[in-house]
Tab-separated table of C-alpha atoms in Angstrom:
chain	number	residue	atom	x	y	z
V	1	UNK	CA	22.419	10.919	1.704
V	2	UNK	CA	21.961	14.324	-0.012
V	3	UNK	CA	23.740	17.289	1.926
V	4	UNK	CA	21.363	19.731	0.413
V	5	UNK	CA	18.081	18.334	0.751
V	6	UNK	CA	15.911	19.898	3.670
V	7	UNK	CA	14.841	17.202	5.879
V	8	UNK	CA	11.559	17.111	7.707
V	9	UNK	CA	12.981	17.865	11.495
V	10	UNK	CA	10.029	17.530	13.531
V	11	UNK	CA	7.753	14.483	13.439
V	12	UNK	CA	4.725	16.542	14.315
V	13	UNK	CA	3.638	17.220	10.734
V	14	UNK	CA	4.038	13.607	10.109
V	15	UNK	CA	2.037	12.353	12.895
V	16	UNK	CA	-0.739	14.657	12.093
V	17	UNK	CA	-0.919	13.333	8.494
V	18	UNK	CA	-0.956	9.860	9.794
V	19	UNK	CA	-3.929	10.586	12.348
V	20	UNK	CA	-5.814	12.663	9.602
V	21	UNK	CA	-5.655	9.683	7.259
V	22	UNK	CA	-6.362	7.159	9.686
V	23	UNK	CA	-9.317	9.104	11.366
V	24	UNK	CA	-10.891	9.321	7.908
V	25	UNK	CA	-10.510	5.562	7.026
V	26	UNK	CA	-11.930	4.721	10.316
V	27	UNK	CA	-14.916	6.962	9.775
V	28	UNK	CA	-15.757	5.749	6.369
V	29	UNK	CA	-14.499	2.153	6.349
V	30	UNK	CA	-18.297	1.096	6.054
V	31	UNK	CA	-18.254	2.376	2.533
V	32	UNK	CA	-16.083	-0.455	1.401
V	33	UNK	CA	-18.114	-3.671	1.807
V	34	UNK	CA	-18.955	-7.044	-0.052
V	35	UNK	CA	-22.334	-8.310	-0.355
V	36	UNK	CA	-23.483	-11.151	1.975
V	37	UNK	CA	-23.570	-13.595	-0.917
V	38	UNK	CA	-20.264	-12.626	-2.828
V	39	UNK	CA	-18.675	-15.379	-4.938
V	40	UNK	CA	-15.176	-16.223	-4.218
V	41	UNK	CA	-14.580	-15.382	-8.160
V	42	UNK	CA	-15.217	-11.660	-7.123
V	43	UNK	CA	-16.248	-10.987	-10.698
V	44	UNK	CA	-17.710	-7.939	-9.959
V	45	UNK	CA	-16.223	-6.964	-6.354
V	46	UNK	CA	-12.438	-7.202	-6.902
V	47	UNK	CA	-12.045	-3.464	-6.212
V	48	UNK	CA	-13.772	-3.784	-3.105
V	49	UNK	CA	-11.560	-6.839	-2.192
V	50	UNK	CA	-8.316	-5.133	-2.951
V	51	UNK	CA	-9.426	-1.860	-0.955
V	52	UNK	CA	-10.256	-4.254	2.180
V	53	UNK	CA	-6.699	-5.570	1.721
V	54	UNK	CA	-5.115	-2.386	1.549
V	55	UNK	CA	-6.972	-0.949	4.759
V	56	UNK	CA	-6.091	-3.995	6.695
V	57	UNK	CA	-2.129	-3.476	5.714
V	58	UNK	CA	-2.624	0.299	6.542
V	59	UNK	CA	-4.016	-0.318	9.907
V	60	UNK	CA	-1.467	-3.118	10.986
V	61	UNK	CA	1.549	-0.883	9.663
V	62	UNK	CA	0.435	2.384	10.992
V	63	UNK	CA	-0.558	0.977	14.577
V	64	UNK	CA	2.931	-0.782	14.544
V	65	UNK	CA	4.886	2.396	13.663
V	66	UNK	CA	2.826	4.629	15.929
V	67	UNK	CA	1.734	2.331	18.813
V	68	UNK	CA	-0.421	4.917	20.679
V	69	UNK	CA	-3.682	3.648	22.216
V	70	UNK	CA	-5.677	5.702	19.744
V	71	UNK	CA	-4.076	4.413	16.757
V	72	UNK	CA	-4.298	0.721	18.055
V	73	UNK	CA	-8.034	1.308	18.803
V	74	UNK	CA	-8.606	2.782	15.293
V	75	UNK	CA	-6.431	-0.039	13.654
V	76	UNK	CA	-8.503	-2.609	15.633
V	77	UNK	CA	-12.038	-1.297	14.452
V	78	UNK	CA	-10.703	-1.019	10.838
V	79	UNK	CA	-8.958	-4.819	10.858
V	80	UNK	CA	-12.364	-6.079	12.598
V	81	UNK	CA	-14.316	-4.587	9.730
V	82	UNK	CA	-12.050	-6.033	6.961
V	83	UNK	CA	-12.071	-9.438	8.605
V	84	UNK	CA	-15.668	-9.602	8.839
V	85	UNK	CA	-16.203	-8.627	5.300
V	86	UNK	CA	-13.780	-11.582	4.134
V	87	UNK	CA	-16.109	-13.830	6.308
V	88	UNK	CA	-13.228	-14.217	8.949
V	89	UNK	CA	-11.070	-15.790	6.490
V	90	UNK	CA	-13.810	-17.999	4.713
V	91	UNK	CA	-13.694	-16.160	1.621
V	92	UNK	CA	-10.153	-16.447	1.099
V	93	UNK	CA	-10.317	-20.106	1.814
V	94	UNK	CA	-13.211	-20.555	-0.667
V	95	UNK	CA	-11.098	-18.417	-3.248
V	96	UNK	CA	-7.742	-20.418	-2.696
V	97	UNK	CA	-9.972	-23.753	-2.796
V	98	UNK	CA	-11.322	-22.844	-6.334
V	99	UNK	CA	-8.073	-20.887	-7.809
V	100	UNK	CA	-5.172	-22.965	-6.949
V	101	UNK	CA	-2.648	-20.810	-8.627
V	102	UNK	CA	-3.761	-17.422	-7.235
V	103	UNK	CA	-1.566	-15.772	-4.695
V	104	UNK	CA	-3.584	-13.085	-3.273
V	105	UNK	CA	-5.338	-15.387	-0.456
V	106	UNK	CA	-1.903	-15.539	1.318
V	107	UNK	CA	-0.968	-12.092	0.610
V	108	UNK	CA	-4.183	-10.672	2.274
V	109	UNK	CA	-3.913	-13.374	5.043
V	110	UNK	CA	-0.524	-12.230	6.026
V	111	UNK	CA	-1.503	-9.039	7.166
V	112	UNK	CA	-4.123	-10.204	9.357
V	113	UNK	CA	-1.838	-12.970	10.843
V	114	UNK	CA	0.438	-9.990	11.811
V	115	UNK	CA	-2.403	-8.409	13.561
V	116	UNK	CA	-3.344	-11.684	15.378
V	117	UNK	CA	-6.238	-13.238	13.451
V	118	UNK	CA	-5.890	-16.741	12.469
V	119	UNK	CA	-7.893	-19.172	10.163
V	120	UNK	CA	-6.595	-22.793	10.886
V	121	UNK	CA	-8.340	-24.202	7.766
V	122	UNK	CA	-6.719	-21.641	5.354
V	123	UNK	CA	-3.375	-22.239	6.652
V	124	UNK	CA	-3.665	-26.099	6.045
V	125	UNK	CA	-5.221	-25.412	2.666
V	126	UNK	CA	-2.228	-22.832	1.850
V	127	UNK	CA	0.443	-25.475	2.913
V	128	UNK	CA	-1.158	-28.056	0.633
V	129	UNK	CA	-1.590	-25.502	-2.303
V	130	UNK	CA	1.780	-23.945	-2.029
V	131	UNK	CA	3.560	-27.416	-2.650
V	132	UNK	CA	1.846	-27.625	-5.929
V	133	UNK	CA	3.565	-27.118	-9.071
V	134	UNK	CA	0.435	-25.174	-10.594
V	135	UNK	CA	0.869	-22.692	-7.787
V	136	UNK	CA	4.736	-22.592	-7.911
V	137	UNK	CA	4.714	-22.338	-11.623
V	138	UNK	CA	2.085	-19.521	-11.995
V	139	UNK	CA	3.237	-16.844	-14.253
V	140	UNK	CA	3.672	-13.560	-11.804
V	141	UNK	CA	5.633	-10.366	-12.266
V	142	UNK	CA	8.971	-10.621	-10.607
V	143	UNK	CA	8.108	-8.148	-7.924
V	144	UNK	CA	4.931	-10.300	-7.303
V	145	UNK	CA	6.867	-13.191	-6.425
V	146	UNK	CA	8.672	-11.437	-3.836
V	147	UNK	CA	5.502	-10.255	-2.514
V	148	UNK	CA	4.322	-14.114	-2.205
V	149	UNK	CA	7.580	-14.833	-0.600
V	150	UNK	CA	7.138	-12.354	1.948
V	151	UNK	CA	3.491	-13.056	2.688
V	152	UNK	CA	4.580	-16.658	3.096
V	153	UNK	CA	7.126	-15.582	5.709
V	154	UNK	CA	4.804	-13.417	7.445
V	155	UNK	CA	2.286	-15.982	7.750
V	156	UNK	CA	4.619	-18.671	9.148
V	157	UNK	CA	4.254	-20.856	6.258
V	158	UNK	CA	7.086	-22.579	4.293
V	159	UNK	CA	8.916	-19.828	2.316
V	160	UNK	CA	12.226	-19.262	0.372
V	161	UNK	CA	14.866	-18.244	2.596
V	162	UNK	CA	15.588	-14.443	2.311
V	163	UNK	CA	19.055	-15.138	0.851
V	164	UNK	CA	16.981	-16.882	-2.003
V	165	UNK	CA	15.242	-13.883	-3.004
V	166	UNK	CA	18.276	-12.431	-4.994
V	167	UNK	CA	17.107	-14.077	-8.230
V	168	UNK	CA	13.505	-12.398	-8.197
V	169	UNK	CA	14.603	-9.283	-6.975
V	170	UNK	CA	17.459	-9.064	-9.681
V	171	UNK	CA	14.646	-9.819	-12.334
V	172	UNK	CA	12.596	-6.693	-11.283
V	173	UNK	CA	12.901	-2.991	-12.957
V	174	UNK	CA	14.529	-2.044	-10.011
V	175	UNK	CA	16.742	-4.697	-9.357
V	176	UNK	CA	18.069	-3.926	-13.015
V	177	UNK	CA	18.724	-0.356	-11.950
V	178	UNK	CA	17.674	0.913	-15.727
V	179	UNK	CA	18.289	4.304	-16.976
V	180	UNK	CA	16.378	6.541	-14.488
V	181	UNK	CA	15.220	8.875	-17.006
V	182	UNK	CA	13.440	6.081	-18.784
V	183	UNK	CA	11.063	5.391	-15.717
V	184	UNK	CA	7.249	5.611	-16.718
V	185	UNK	CA	4.257	5.343	-14.522
V	186	UNK	CA	4.031	1.391	-14.419
V	187	UNK	CA	7.485	1.270	-13.589
V	188	UNK	CA	7.334	3.409	-10.738
V	189	UNK	CA	4.510	1.340	-9.096
V	190	UNK	CA	6.509	-1.652	-9.695
V	191	UNK	CA	9.386	-0.082	-8.031
V	192	UNK	CA	7.799	0.877	-5.157
V	193	UNK	CA	6.457	-2.380	-4.500
V	194	UNK	CA	9.662	-4.331	-5.154
V	195	UNK	CA	11.028	-2.357	-2.355
V	196	UNK	CA	8.114	-2.789	0.109
V	197	UNK	CA	8.199	-6.625	-0.215
V	198	UNK	CA	12.136	-6.745	0.066
V	199	UNK	CA	12.043	-4.207	3.228
V	200	UNK	CA	8.825	-5.886	4.665
V	201	UNK	CA	6.858	-2.556	4.515
V	202	UNK	CA	9.730	-0.883	6.519
V	203	UNK	CA	10.395	-3.401	8.836
V	204	UNK	CA	13.667	-4.504	7.463
V	205	UNK	CA	15.303	-1.617	5.486
V	206	UNK	CA	18.734	-3.769	5.495
V	207	UNK	CA	17.181	-6.534	3.280
V	208	UNK	CA	17.424	-4.172	0.284
V	209	UNK	CA	20.376	-5.084	-1.853
V	210	UNK	CA	23.360	-2.656	-1.455
V	211	UNK	CA	23.039	-1.613	-5.132
V	212	UNK	CA	19.425	-0.843	-4.797
V	213	UNK	CA	19.981	1.379	-1.839
V	214	UNK	CA	22.661	3.415	-3.655
V	215	UNK	CA	20.301	3.768	-6.734
V	216	UNK	CA	17.359	4.827	-4.874
V	217	UNK	CA	19.343	7.344	-2.719
V	218	UNK	CA	20.556	8.942	-6.018
V	219	UNK	CA	17.434	8.992	-7.905
V	220	UNK	CA	14.517	8.950	-5.626
V	221	UNK	CA	14.608	12.643	-4.840
V	222	UNK	CA	14.389	13.150	-8.647
V	223	UNK	CA	11.502	11.100	-9.065
V	224	UNK	CA	9.703	12.581	-6.215
V	225	UNK	CA	10.441	16.047	-7.533
V	226	UNK	CA	8.957	15.116	-10.838
V	227	UNK	CA	5.804	13.528	-9.548
V	228	UNK	CA	5.328	16.078	-7.239
V	229	UNK	CA	5.437	18.757	-9.589
V	230	UNK	CA	2.693	16.876	-11.492
V	231	UNK	CA	0.807	16.603	-8.347
V	232	UNK	CA	0.406	12.936	-8.635
V	233	UNK	CA	-0.095	12.579	-5.045
V	234	UNK	CA	-0.797	8.531	-4.947
V	235	UNK	CA	2.768	7.939	-6.552
V	236	UNK	CA	4.261	10.875	-4.226
V	237	UNK	CA	3.053	8.855	-1.494
V	238	UNK	CA	4.093	5.575	-2.503
V	239	UNK	CA	7.574	7.061	-3.344
V	240	UNK	CA	7.717	8.847	0.188
V	241	UNK	CA	6.981	5.192	1.574
V	242	UNK	CA	9.867	3.810	-0.414
V	243	UNK	CA	12.141	6.751	1.266
V	244	UNK	CA	11.098	5.303	4.673
V	245	UNK	CA	12.091	1.708	3.708
V	246	UNK	CA	15.647	2.745	3.094
V	247	UNK	CA	18.401	2.400	5.874
V	248	UNK	CA	18.918	6.083	5.772
V	249	UNK	CA	15.749	7.734	4.801
V	250	UNK	CA	16.118	11.482	3.461
V	251	UNK	CA	12.270	12.692	4.633
V	252	UNK	CA	12.390	15.349	2.172
V	253	UNK	CA	10.553	18.402	3.787
V	254	UNK	CA	9.375	19.986	0.421
V	255	UNK	CA	7.317	16.778	-0.721
V	256	UNK	CA	6.016	15.921	2.629
V	257	UNK	CA	4.934	19.613	2.918
V	258	UNK	CA	3.246	19.171	-0.515
V	259	UNK	CA	1.613	16.144	0.279
V	260	UNK	CA	0.351	17.745	3.562
V	261	UNK	CA	-1.245	20.568	1.712
V	262	UNK	CA	-3.023	18.203	-0.712
V	263	UNK	CA	-4.580	16.370	2.387
V	264	UNK	CA	-7.834	17.265	2.974
V	265	UNK	CA	-9.527	18.811	6.515
V	266	UNK	CA	-11.252	15.480	6.649
V	267	UNK	CA	-7.998	13.416	6.644
V	268	UNK	CA	-8.358	11.862	3.011
V	269	UNK	CA	-5.686	12.340	0.221
V	270	UNK	CA	-6.693	12.896	-3.374
V	271	UNK	CA	-5.051	10.604	-5.734
V	272	UNK	CA	-3.979	13.295	-8.009
V	273	UNK	CA	-4.252	17.251	-8.413
V	274	UNK	CA	-4.275	19.760	-10.985
V	275	UNK	CA	-1.055	20.265	-13.158
V	276	UNK	CA	0.586	23.515	-12.084
V	277	UNK	CA	-0.435	26.480	-14.538
V	278	UNK	CA	-2.805	24.257	-16.734
V	279	UNK	CA	-6.106	23.417	-14.734
V	280	UNK	CA	-5.910	20.106	-16.270
V	281	UNK	CA	-6.618	17.158	-13.804
V	282	UNK	CA	-4.076	14.273	-14.562
V	283	UNK	CA	-5.930	10.949	-15.431
V	284	UNK	CA	-4.784	7.445	-14.670
V	285	UNK	CA	-2.333	7.385	-17.843
V	286	UNK	CA	-0.256	10.211	-16.508
V	287	UNK	CA	3.533	9.927	-16.101
V	288	UNK	CA	6.072	12.534	-16.354
V	289	UNK	CA	6.489	12.482	-20.278
V	290	UNK	CA	2.505	12.231	-20.629
V	291	UNK	CA	2.973	8.735	-22.405
V	292	UNK	CA	3.026	6.267	-19.637
V	293	UNK	CA	0.752	3.058	-19.615
V	294	UNK	CA	-2.588	3.225	-17.893
V	295	UNK	CA	-2.989	1.871	-14.574
V	296	UNK	CA	-2.465	-1.953	-13.999
V	297	UNK	CA	-5.913	-3.531	-14.049
V	298	UNK	CA	-6.738	-4.567	-10.346
V	299	UNK	CA	-8.836	-7.541	-11.665
V	300	UNK	CA	-5.716	-8.751	-13.323
V	301	UNK	CA	-2.856	-7.999	-11.169
V	302	UNK	CA	-4.657	-8.773	-7.801
V	303	UNK	CA	-3.052	-6.629	-5.018
V	304	UNK	CA	0.231	-5.740	-6.662
V	305	UNK	CA	1.415	-2.548	-7.959
V	306	UNK	CA	-1.708	-0.681	-8.972
V	307	UNK	CA	-2.416	2.956	-8.611
V	308	UNK	CA	-5.766	4.714	-8.328
V	309	UNK	CA	-7.343	3.920	-11.445
V	310	UNK	CA	-10.647	5.778	-11.422
V	311	UNK	CA	-13.435	3.499	-10.187
V	312	UNK	CA	-16.680	2.944	-11.953
V	313	UNK	CA	-19.036	4.638	-9.712
V	314	UNK	CA	-21.974	2.350	-10.691
V	315	UNK	CA	-20.671	-0.886	-11.887
V	316	UNK	CA	-19.896	-2.963	-9.000
V	317	UNK	CA	-20.340	-2.946	-5.148
V	318	UNK	CA	-23.011	-2.437	-2.513
V	319	UNK	CA	-25.272	0.437	-2.057
V	320	UNK	CA	-23.872	3.458	-0.024
V	321	UNK	CA	-24.448	2.571	3.703
V	322	UNK	CA	-26.843	4.814	5.365
V	323	UNK	CA	-24.192	7.586	6.860
V	324	UNK	CA	-26.709	7.932	9.996
V	325	UNK	CA	-26.130	3.975	10.662
V	326	UNK	CA	-22.220	3.792	9.965
V	327	UNK	CA	-21.041	6.871	11.625
V	328	UNK	CA	-19.900	10.374	10.401
V	329	UNK	CA	-18.369	11.044	6.875
V	330	UNK	CA	-15.801	13.498	8.339
V	331	UNK	CA	-15.637	16.921	9.945
V	332	UNK	CA	-14.786	18.628	6.363
V	333	UNK	CA	-18.142	19.594	4.877
V	334	UNK	CA	-16.688	18.710	1.347
V	335	UNK	CA	-15.370	15.193	2.697
V	336	UNK	CA	-17.655	13.472	0.309
V	337	UNK	CA	-17.216	15.553	-2.552
V	338	UNK	CA	-20.382	17.619	-3.980
V	339	UNK	CA	-23.745	17.411	-2.642
V	340	UNK	CA	-25.366	14.498	-4.175
V	341	UNK	CA	-22.200	12.604	-5.000
V	342	UNK	CA	-22.138	8.660	-4.400
V	343	UNK	CA	-20.033	8.406	-1.035
V	344	UNK	CA	-19.236	5.173	-2.028
V	345	UNK	CA	-17.530	5.943	-5.314
V	346	UNK	CA	-15.672	8.846	-3.396
V	347	UNK	CA	-14.482	6.392	-0.964
V	348	UNK	CA	-13.262	4.075	-3.549
V	349	UNK	CA	-11.411	7.278	-5.413
V	350	UNK	CA	-9.463	8.469	-2.164
V	351	UNK	CA	-9.001	5.113	-0.305
V	352	UNK	CA	-5.898	3.941	-1.699
V	353	UNK	CA	-3.754	7.162	-1.593
V	354	UNK	CA	-4.974	7.540	2.048
V	355	UNK	CA	-3.808	4.130	2.893
V	356	UNK	CA	-0.374	4.672	1.444
V	357	UNK	CA	-0.191	8.176	2.922
V	358	UNK	CA	-0.970	6.846	6.471
V	359	UNK	CA	1.451	4.009	6.334
V	360	UNK	CA	4.271	6.306	4.964
V	361	UNK	CA	3.742	9.216	7.547
V	362	UNK	CA	3.500	6.677	10.281
V	363	UNK	CA	6.833	5.139	9.174
V	364	UNK	CA	8.373	8.645	8.438
V	365	UNK	CA	7.170	9.938	12.146
V	366	UNK	CA	8.770	6.945	13.512
V	367	UNK	CA	12.238	7.597	11.474
V	368	UNK	CA	12.113	11.037	12.527
V	369	UNK	CA	11.627	10.448	16.077
V	370	UNK	CA	14.338	7.943	15.951
V	371	UNK	CA	16.937	10.326	14.166
V	372	UNK	CA	16.112	12.918	16.958
V	373	UNK	CA	16.955	10.615	19.610
V	374	UNK	CA	20.192	9.502	17.956
V	375	UNK	CA	21.114	13.258	17.856
V	376	UNK	CA	20.339	13.862	21.431
V	377	UNK	CA	22.267	11.073	22.520
V	378	UNK	CA	25.250	12.057	20.433
V	379	UNK	CA	28.297	13.389	22.326
V	380	UNK	CA	28.613	17.206	22.125
């Protein structure tokens, strides 16, 4: 662990960040909805489908890390909404039935199982489909294979023993521990998701291979500095979440304070800010060198490793719900952007970063509480 980095000493800032993010998600989740006649192919609704999965994950992880009555109630509201939008699991069933090699039905279902939702027909189908060579031979990124294995484990389905995860882990970018200065925007997102799946979203930090823990301990502070300076808040939030997935998190105060400053009064968090001193807003292709690849296509990669590529405000999704019917947008007068902006498009733009911030801050607050308790119990 670094001896010079200033740590977050009090969990108060982190609790406030998680609370604000969850408040915004709860007040605005109605802006993420699928049409009643949505096809399991999701040809024009992949962004909404992905957002529902991310909100369900954020609700489950945040309420688990900070299990207050308020958090549990908000999480249940969000999870209920997402489960209804997925037809109480029927959409996942139909999607898996028609696309035998796709892994996203089990990846999404696992989050709901952890929160107490079940669909017996889907579970029977998953057990059968996952035995097929067509499913097992599907060509996936190595970190996506870890995602599937962890989802199978969480859903109570047959899965590779964690001791067998070494091979796919070794084939990931992170498992190879490459030259740290060669990292680009896409590599960074692949890295974060490798950690999430190996560490089970912060539940099992010791499941990370020792050489990976050492590599992250040395280089994660450097990468956080770079992307924090570039004000790429989505990636900063993801990397801060990585920090709380290792056995001894750094909880770097400077980066947490910067992300807190980027969070708006409403609780939402913008995916990126302006480059210091330039007035230029980084786009989806931004990375420290300015030459990184564009964000992975959410329709091509399912749930895995995609940052907040700017959504098309008109291309897909339902019409914006009536704010009067679905609750307030937020207490910040600018919570939905300029007057006349599309609140559905606004929600899409901020949802991913706000979800990641909620999870990272909740896990970090839990870690800060634990560290403080350990110090209090230590002999003088």
